[in-house]
PDB file of C-alpha atoms and ligand atoms in Angstrom:
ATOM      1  CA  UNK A   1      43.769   2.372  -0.115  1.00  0.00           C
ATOM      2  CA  UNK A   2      41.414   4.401  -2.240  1.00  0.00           C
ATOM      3  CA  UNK A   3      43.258   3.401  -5.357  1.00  0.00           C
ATOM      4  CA  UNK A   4      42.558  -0.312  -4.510  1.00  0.00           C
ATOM      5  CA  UNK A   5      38.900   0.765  -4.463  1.00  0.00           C
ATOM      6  CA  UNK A   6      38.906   2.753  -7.446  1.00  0.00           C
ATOM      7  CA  UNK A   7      40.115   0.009  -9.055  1.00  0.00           C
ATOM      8  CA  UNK A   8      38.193  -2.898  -7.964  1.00  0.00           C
ATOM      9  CA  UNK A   9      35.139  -1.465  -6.041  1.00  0.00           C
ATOM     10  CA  UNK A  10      34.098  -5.267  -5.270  1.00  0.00           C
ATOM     11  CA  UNK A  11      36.841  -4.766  -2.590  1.00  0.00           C
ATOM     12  CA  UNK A  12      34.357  -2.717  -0.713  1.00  0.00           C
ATOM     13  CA  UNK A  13      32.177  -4.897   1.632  1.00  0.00           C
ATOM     14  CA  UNK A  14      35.751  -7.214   1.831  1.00  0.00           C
ATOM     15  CA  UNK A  15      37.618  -4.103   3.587  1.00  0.00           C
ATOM     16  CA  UNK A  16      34.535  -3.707   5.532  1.00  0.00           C
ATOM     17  CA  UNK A  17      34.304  -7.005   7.090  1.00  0.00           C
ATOM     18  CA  UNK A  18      37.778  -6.607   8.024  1.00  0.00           C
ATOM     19  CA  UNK A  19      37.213  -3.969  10.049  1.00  0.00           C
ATOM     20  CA  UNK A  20      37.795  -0.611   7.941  1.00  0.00           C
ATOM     21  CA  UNK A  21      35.294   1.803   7.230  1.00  0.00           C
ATOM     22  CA  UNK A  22      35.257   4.930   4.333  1.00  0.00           C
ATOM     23  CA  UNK A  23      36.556   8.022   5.334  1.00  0.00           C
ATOM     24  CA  UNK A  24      40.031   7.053   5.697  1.00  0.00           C
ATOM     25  CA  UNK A  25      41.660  10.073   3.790  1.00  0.00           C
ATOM     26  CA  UNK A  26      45.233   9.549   1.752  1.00  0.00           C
ATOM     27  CA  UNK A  27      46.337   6.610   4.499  1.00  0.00           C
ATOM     28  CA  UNK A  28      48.011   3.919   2.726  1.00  0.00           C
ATOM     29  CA  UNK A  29      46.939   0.518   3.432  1.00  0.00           C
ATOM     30  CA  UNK A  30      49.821  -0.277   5.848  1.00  0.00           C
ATOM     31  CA  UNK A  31      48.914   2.887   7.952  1.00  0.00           C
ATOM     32  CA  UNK A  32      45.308   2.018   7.818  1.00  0.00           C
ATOM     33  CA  UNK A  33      46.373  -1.879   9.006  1.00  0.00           C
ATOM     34  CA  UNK A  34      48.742  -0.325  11.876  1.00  0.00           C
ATOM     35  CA  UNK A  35      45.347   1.849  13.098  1.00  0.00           C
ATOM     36  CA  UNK A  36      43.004  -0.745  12.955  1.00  0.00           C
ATOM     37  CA  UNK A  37      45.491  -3.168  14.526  1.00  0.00           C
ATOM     38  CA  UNK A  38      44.783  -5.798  11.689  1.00  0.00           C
ATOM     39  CA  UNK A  39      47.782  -8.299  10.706  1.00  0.00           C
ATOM     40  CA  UNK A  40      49.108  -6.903   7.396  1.00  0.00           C
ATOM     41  CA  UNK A  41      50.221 -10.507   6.066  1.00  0.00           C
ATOM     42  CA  UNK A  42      46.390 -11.162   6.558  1.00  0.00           C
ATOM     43  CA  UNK A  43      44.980  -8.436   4.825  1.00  0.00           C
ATOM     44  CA  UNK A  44      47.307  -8.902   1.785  1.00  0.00           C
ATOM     45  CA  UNK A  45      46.216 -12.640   2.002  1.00  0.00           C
ATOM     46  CA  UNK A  46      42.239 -11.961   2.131  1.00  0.00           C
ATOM     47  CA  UNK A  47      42.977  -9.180  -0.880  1.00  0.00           C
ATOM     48  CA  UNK A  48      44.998 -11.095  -2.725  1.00  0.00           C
ATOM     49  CA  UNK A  49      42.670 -14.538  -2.466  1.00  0.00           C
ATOM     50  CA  UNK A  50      39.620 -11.663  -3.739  1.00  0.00           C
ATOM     51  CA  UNK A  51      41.869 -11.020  -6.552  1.00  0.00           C
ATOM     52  CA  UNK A  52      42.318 -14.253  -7.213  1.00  0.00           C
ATOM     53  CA  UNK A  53      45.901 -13.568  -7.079  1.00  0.00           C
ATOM     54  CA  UNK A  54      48.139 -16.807  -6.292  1.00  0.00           C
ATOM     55  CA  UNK A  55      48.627 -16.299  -3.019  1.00  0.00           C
ATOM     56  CA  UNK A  56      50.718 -19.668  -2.922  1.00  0.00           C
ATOM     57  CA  UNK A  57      53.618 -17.620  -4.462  1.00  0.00           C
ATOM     58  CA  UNK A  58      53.277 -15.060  -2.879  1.00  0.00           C
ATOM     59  CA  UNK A  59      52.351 -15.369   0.978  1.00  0.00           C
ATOM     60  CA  UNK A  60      54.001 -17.212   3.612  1.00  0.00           C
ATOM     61  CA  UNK A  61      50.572 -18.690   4.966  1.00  0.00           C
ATOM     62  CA  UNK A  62      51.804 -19.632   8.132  1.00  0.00           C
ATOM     63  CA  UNK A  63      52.746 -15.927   9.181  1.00  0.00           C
ATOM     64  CA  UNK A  64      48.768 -15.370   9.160  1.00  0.00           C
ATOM     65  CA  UNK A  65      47.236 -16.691  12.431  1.00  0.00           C
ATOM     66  CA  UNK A  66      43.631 -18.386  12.024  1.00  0.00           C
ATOM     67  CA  UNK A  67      41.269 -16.291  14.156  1.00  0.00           C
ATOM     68  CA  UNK A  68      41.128 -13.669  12.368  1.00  0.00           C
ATOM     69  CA  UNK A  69      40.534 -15.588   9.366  1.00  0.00           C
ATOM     70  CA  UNK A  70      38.045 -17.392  10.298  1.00  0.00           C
ATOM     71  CA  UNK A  71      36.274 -14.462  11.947  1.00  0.00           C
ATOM     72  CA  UNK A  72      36.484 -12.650   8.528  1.00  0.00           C
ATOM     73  CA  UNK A  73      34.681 -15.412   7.324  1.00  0.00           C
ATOM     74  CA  UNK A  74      32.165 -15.775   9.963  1.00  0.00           C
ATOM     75  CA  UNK A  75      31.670 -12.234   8.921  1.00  0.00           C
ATOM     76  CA  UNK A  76      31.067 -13.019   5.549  1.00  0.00           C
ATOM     77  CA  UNK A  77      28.584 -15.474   6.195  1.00  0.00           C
ATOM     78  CA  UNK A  78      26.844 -12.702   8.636  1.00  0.00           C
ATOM     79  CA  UNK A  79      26.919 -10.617   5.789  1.00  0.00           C
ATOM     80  CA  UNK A  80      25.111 -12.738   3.128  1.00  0.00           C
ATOM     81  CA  UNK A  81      22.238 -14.324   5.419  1.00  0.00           C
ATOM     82  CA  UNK A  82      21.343 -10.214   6.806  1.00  0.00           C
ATOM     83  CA  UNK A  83      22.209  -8.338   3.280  1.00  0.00           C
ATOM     84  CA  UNK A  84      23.023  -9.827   0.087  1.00  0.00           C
ATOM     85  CA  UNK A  85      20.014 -13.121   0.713  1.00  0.00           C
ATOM     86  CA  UNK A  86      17.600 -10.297   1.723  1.00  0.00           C
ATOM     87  CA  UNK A  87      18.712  -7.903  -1.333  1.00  0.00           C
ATOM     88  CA  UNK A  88      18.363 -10.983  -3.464  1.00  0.00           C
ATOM     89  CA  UNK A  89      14.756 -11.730  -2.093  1.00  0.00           C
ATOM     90  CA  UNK A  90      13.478  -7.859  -2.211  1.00  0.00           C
ATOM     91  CA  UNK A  91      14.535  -7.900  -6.072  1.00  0.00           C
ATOM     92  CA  UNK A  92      12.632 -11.172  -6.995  1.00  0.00           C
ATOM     93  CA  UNK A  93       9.631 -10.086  -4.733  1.00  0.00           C
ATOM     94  CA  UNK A  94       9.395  -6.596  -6.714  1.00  0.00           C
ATOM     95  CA  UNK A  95       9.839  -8.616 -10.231  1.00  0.00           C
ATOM     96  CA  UNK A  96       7.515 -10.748  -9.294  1.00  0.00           C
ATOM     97  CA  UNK A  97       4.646  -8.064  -8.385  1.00  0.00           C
ATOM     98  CA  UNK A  98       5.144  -5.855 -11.301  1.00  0.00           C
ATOM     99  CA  UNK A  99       5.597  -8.496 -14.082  1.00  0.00           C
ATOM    100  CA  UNK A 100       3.174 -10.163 -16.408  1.00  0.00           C
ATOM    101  CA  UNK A 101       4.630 -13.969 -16.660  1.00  0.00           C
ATOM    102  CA  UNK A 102       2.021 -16.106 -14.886  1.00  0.00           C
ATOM    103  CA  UNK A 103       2.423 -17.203 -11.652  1.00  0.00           C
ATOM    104  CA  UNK A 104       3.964 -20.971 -12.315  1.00  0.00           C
ATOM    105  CA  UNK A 105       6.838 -19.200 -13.355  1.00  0.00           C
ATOM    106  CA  UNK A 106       7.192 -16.887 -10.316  1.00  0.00           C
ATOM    107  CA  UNK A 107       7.032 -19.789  -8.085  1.00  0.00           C
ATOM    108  CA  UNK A 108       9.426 -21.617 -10.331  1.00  0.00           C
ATOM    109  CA  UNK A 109      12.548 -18.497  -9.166  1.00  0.00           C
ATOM    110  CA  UNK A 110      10.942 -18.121  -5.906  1.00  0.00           C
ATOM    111  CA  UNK A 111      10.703 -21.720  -4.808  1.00  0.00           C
ATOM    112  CA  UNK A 112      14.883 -22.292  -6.554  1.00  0.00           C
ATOM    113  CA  UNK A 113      16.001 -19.673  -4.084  1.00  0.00           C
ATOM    114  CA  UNK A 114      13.911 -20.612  -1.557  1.00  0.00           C
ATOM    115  CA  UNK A 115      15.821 -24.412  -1.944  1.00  0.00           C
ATOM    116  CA  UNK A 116      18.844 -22.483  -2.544  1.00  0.00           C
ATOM    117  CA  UNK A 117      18.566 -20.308   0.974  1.00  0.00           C
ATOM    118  CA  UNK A 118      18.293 -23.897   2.577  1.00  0.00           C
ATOM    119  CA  UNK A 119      21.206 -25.227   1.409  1.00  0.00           C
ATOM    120  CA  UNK A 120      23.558 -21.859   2.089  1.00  0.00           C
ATOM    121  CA  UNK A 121      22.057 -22.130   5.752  1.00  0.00           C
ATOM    122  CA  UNK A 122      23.009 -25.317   5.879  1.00  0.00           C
ATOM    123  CA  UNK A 123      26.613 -24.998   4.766  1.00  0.00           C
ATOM    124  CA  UNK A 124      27.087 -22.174   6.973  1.00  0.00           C
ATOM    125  CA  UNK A 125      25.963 -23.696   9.689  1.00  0.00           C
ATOM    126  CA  UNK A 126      28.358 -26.801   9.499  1.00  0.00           C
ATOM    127  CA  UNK A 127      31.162 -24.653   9.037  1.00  0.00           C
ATOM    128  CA  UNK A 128      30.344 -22.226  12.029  1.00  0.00           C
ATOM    129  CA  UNK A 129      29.292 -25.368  14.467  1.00  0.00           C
ATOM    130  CA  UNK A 130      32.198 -27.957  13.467  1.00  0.00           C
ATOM    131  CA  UNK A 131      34.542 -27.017  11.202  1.00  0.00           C
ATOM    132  CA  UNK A 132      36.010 -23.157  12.188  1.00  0.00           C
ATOM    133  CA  UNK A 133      35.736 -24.320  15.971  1.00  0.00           C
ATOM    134  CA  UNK A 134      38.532 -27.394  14.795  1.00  0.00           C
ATOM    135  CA  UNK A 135      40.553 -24.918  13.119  1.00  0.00           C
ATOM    136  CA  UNK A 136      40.936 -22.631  15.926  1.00  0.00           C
ATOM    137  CA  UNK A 137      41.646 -25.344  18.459  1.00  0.00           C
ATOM    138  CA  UNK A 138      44.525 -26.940  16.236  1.00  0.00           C
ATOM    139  CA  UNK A 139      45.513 -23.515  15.839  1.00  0.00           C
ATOM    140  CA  UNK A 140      45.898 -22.656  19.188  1.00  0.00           C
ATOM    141  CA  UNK A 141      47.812 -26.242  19.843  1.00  0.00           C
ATOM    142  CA  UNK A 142      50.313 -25.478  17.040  1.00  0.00           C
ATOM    143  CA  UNK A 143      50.842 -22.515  18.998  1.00  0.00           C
ATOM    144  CA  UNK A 144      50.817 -23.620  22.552  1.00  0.00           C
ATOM    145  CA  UNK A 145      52.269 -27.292  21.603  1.00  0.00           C
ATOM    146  CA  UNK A 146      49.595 -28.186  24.228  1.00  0.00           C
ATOM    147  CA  UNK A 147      46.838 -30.442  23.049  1.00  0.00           C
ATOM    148  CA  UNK A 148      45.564 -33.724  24.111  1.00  0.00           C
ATOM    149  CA  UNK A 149      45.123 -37.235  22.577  1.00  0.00           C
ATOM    150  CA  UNK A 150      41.375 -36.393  21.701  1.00  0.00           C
ATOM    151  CA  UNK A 151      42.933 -33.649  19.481  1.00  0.00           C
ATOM    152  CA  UNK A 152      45.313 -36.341  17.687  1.00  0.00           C
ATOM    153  CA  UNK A 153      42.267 -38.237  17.476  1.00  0.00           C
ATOM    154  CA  UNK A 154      40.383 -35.737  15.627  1.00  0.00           C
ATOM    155  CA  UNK A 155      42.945 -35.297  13.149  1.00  0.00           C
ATOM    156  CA  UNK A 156      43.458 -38.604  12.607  1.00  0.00           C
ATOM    157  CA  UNK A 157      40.179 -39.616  11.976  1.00  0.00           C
ATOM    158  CA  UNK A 158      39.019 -36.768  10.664  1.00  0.00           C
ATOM    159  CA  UNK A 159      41.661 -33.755   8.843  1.00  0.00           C
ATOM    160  CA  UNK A 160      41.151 -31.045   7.252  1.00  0.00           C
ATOM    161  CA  UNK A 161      41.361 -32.344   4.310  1.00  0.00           C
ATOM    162  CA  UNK A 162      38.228 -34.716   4.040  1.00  0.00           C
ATOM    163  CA  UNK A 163      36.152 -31.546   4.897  1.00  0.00           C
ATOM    164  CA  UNK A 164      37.928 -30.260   1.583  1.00  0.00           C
ATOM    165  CA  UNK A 165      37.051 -32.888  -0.778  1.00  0.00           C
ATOM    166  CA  UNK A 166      33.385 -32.439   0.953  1.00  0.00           C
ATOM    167  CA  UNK A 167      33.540 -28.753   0.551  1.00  0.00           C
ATOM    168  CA  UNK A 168      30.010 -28.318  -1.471  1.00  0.00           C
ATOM    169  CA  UNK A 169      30.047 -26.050  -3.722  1.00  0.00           C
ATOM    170  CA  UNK A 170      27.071 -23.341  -3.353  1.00  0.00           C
ATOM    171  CA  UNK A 171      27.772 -21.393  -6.463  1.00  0.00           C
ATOM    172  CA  UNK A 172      26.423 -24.200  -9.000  1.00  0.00           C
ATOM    173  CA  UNK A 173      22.997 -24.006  -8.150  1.00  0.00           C
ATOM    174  CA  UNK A 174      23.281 -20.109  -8.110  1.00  0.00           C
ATOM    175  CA  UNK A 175      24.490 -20.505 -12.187  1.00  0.00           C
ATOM    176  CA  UNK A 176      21.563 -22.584 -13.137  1.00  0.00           C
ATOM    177  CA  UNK A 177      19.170 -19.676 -11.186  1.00  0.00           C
ATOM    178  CA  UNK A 178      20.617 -17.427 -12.972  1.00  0.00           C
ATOM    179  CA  UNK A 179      19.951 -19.533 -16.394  1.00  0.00           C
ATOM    180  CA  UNK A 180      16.288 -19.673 -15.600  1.00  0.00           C
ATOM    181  CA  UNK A 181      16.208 -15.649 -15.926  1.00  0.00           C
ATOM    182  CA  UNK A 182      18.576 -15.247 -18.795  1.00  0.00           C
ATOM    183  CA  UNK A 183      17.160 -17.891 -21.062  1.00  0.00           C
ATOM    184  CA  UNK A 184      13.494 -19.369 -19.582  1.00  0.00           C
ATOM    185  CA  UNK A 185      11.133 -16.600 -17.936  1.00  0.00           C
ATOM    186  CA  UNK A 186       8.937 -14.947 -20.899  1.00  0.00           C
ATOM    187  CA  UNK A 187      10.359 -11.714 -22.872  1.00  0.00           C
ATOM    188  CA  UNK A 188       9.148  -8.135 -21.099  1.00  0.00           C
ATOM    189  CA  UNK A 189       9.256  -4.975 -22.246  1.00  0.00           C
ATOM    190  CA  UNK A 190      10.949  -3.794 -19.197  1.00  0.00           C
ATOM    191  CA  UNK A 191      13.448  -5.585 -18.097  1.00  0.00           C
ATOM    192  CA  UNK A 192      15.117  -3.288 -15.635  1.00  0.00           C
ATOM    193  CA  UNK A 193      13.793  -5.373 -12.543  1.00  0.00           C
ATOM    194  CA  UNK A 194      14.939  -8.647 -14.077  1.00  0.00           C
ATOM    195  CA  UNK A 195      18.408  -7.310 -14.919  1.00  0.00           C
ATOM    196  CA  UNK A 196      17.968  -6.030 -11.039  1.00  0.00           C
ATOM    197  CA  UNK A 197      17.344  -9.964  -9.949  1.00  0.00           C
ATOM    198  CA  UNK A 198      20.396 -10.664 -12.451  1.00  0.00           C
ATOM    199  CA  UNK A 199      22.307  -8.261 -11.008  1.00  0.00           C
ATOM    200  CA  UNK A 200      22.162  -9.073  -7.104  1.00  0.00           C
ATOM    201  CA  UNK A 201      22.975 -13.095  -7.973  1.00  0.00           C
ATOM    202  CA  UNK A 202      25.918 -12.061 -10.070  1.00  0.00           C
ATOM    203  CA  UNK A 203      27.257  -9.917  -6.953  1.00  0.00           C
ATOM    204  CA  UNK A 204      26.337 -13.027  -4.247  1.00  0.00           C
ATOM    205  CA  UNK A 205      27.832 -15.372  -6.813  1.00  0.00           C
ATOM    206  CA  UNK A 206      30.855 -13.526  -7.339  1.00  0.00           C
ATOM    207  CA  UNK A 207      31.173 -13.214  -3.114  1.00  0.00           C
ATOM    208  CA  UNK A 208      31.236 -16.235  -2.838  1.00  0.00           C
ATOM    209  CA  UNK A 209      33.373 -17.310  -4.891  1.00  0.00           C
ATOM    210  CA  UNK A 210      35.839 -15.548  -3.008  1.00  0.00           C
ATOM    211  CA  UNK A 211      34.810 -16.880   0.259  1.00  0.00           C
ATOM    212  CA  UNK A 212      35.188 -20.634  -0.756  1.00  0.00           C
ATOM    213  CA  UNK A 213      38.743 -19.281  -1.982  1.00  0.00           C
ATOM    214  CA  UNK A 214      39.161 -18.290   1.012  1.00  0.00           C
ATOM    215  CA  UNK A 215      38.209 -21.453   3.015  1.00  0.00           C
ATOM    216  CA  UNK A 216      39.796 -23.764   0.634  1.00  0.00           C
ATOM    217  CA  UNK A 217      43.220 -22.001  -0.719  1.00  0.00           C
ATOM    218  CA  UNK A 218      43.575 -19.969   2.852  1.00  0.00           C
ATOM    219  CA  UNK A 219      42.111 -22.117   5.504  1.00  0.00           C
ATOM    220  CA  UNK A 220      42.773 -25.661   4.386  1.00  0.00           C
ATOM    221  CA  UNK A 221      46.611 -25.409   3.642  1.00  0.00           C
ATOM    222  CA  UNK A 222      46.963 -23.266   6.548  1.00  0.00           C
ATOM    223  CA  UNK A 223      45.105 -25.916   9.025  1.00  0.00           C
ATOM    224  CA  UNK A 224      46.877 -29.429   6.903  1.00  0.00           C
ATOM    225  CA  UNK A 225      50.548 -27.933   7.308  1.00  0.00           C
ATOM    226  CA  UNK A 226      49.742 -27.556  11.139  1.00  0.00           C
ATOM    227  CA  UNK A 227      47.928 -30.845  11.289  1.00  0.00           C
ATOM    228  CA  UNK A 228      51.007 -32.911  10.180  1.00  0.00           C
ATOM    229  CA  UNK A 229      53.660 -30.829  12.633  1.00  0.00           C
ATOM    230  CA  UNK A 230      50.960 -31.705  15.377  1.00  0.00           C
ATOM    231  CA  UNK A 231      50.986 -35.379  14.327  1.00  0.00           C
ATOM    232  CA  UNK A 232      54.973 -35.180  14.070  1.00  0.00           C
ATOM    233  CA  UNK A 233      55.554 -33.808  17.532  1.00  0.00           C
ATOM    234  CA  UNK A 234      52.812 -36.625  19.008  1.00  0.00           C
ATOM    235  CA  UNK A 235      55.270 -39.595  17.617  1.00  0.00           C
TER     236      UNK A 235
HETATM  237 FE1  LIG B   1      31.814 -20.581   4.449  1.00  0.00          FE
HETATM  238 FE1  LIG B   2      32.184 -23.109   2.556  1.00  0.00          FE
END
């Protein structure tokens, strides 16, 4: 396990959320999975999606169930609203107080994330309220083959795959933030707090990048392969 994290240290707050803390000594990841009691085909799945490895090829991802998924991503949301939003906000408050640019421009970065925050909240908020709630129940009725017609309903009018094609995606507007530092705020001397700005969007962009991997090369297959057994067995 530490070689994973000497080699990609990104992996850090992803074994976190999972459930695994530093100070695990020489344990391999397998032994580290068996103490934790975490699901080894998941853990492989939410490295490998980090990696941006295809997981297609190599993951079978029906072996994976979907709670813990979707509480890994629950945690991930948990982790950007209470750390990396805050860290983002500390960085442009300090830039913002120890620069010379006049204020129009200050407003211009604050008030983007401040429309950006909104839109994040929102997101996470559909997901948590309407779509990770569906996915467990037609996980649980793939499982149980007990569900009712309202279920059927659901799916019918309503399957995982339209939230897909909806899926907004929340990185864009971080790229064009991001622009607005590298090419349109005024020239400093220092620019070790800007870089610092630069530095904590990269890192949230890069997050989440992963996490919408996640939800749509993880979640979505996972959910439409049980969708049409549940739809099969109903006929
Ligand atoms: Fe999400
Ligand atoms: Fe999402």
């Amino acid at each position: 396990m530490a070689d994973a994290i000497h080699h990609n240290h990104l992996l850090l707050p992803v074994i976190n959320r999972m459930g695994i803390q530093l100070g695990f000594g020489d344990q391999n990841i397998e032994s580290i999975c068996m103490e934790k009691e975490i699901d080894l085909d998941f853990f492989l799945v939410i490295i490998n999606a980090f990696l941006d490895h295809d997981i297609h090829n190599t993951m079978k991802l029906q072996t994976v169930s979907a709670e813990p998924v979707v509480d890994y991503l629950k945690a991930t949301h948990q982790y950007y609203i209470e750390r990396m939003i805050p860290e983002v906000e500390n960085r442009i408050n300090a830039l913002i107080q120890h620069s010379v640019i006049d204020q129009k421009q200050f407003l211009l970065v604050k008030n983007f994330f401040e429309e950006y925050k909104s839109e994040l909240y929102i997101h996470v908020k559909l997901e948590e309220e309407s779509i990770y709630p569906y996915v467990v129940d037609i996980f649980n009725a793939h499982s149980s083959r007990n569900f009712d017609k309202e279920l059927i309903e659901r799916i019918k009018s309503y399957p995982i795959d339209s939230y897909a094609e909806e899926h907004s995606d929340i990185e864009s507007k971080l790229y064009d933030l991001k622009n607005i530092l590298i090419k349109y705020l005024p020239e400093s001397k220092d620019s070790f707090l800007k870089n610092q700005v630069l530095n904590a969007l990269f890192k949230l962009e890069n997050d989440l990048n992963d996490h919408s991997r996640i939800e749509n090369m993880v979640l979505v297959p996972m959910v439409s392969e049980m969708e049409v057994e549940l739809l099969n067995i109903k006929q």
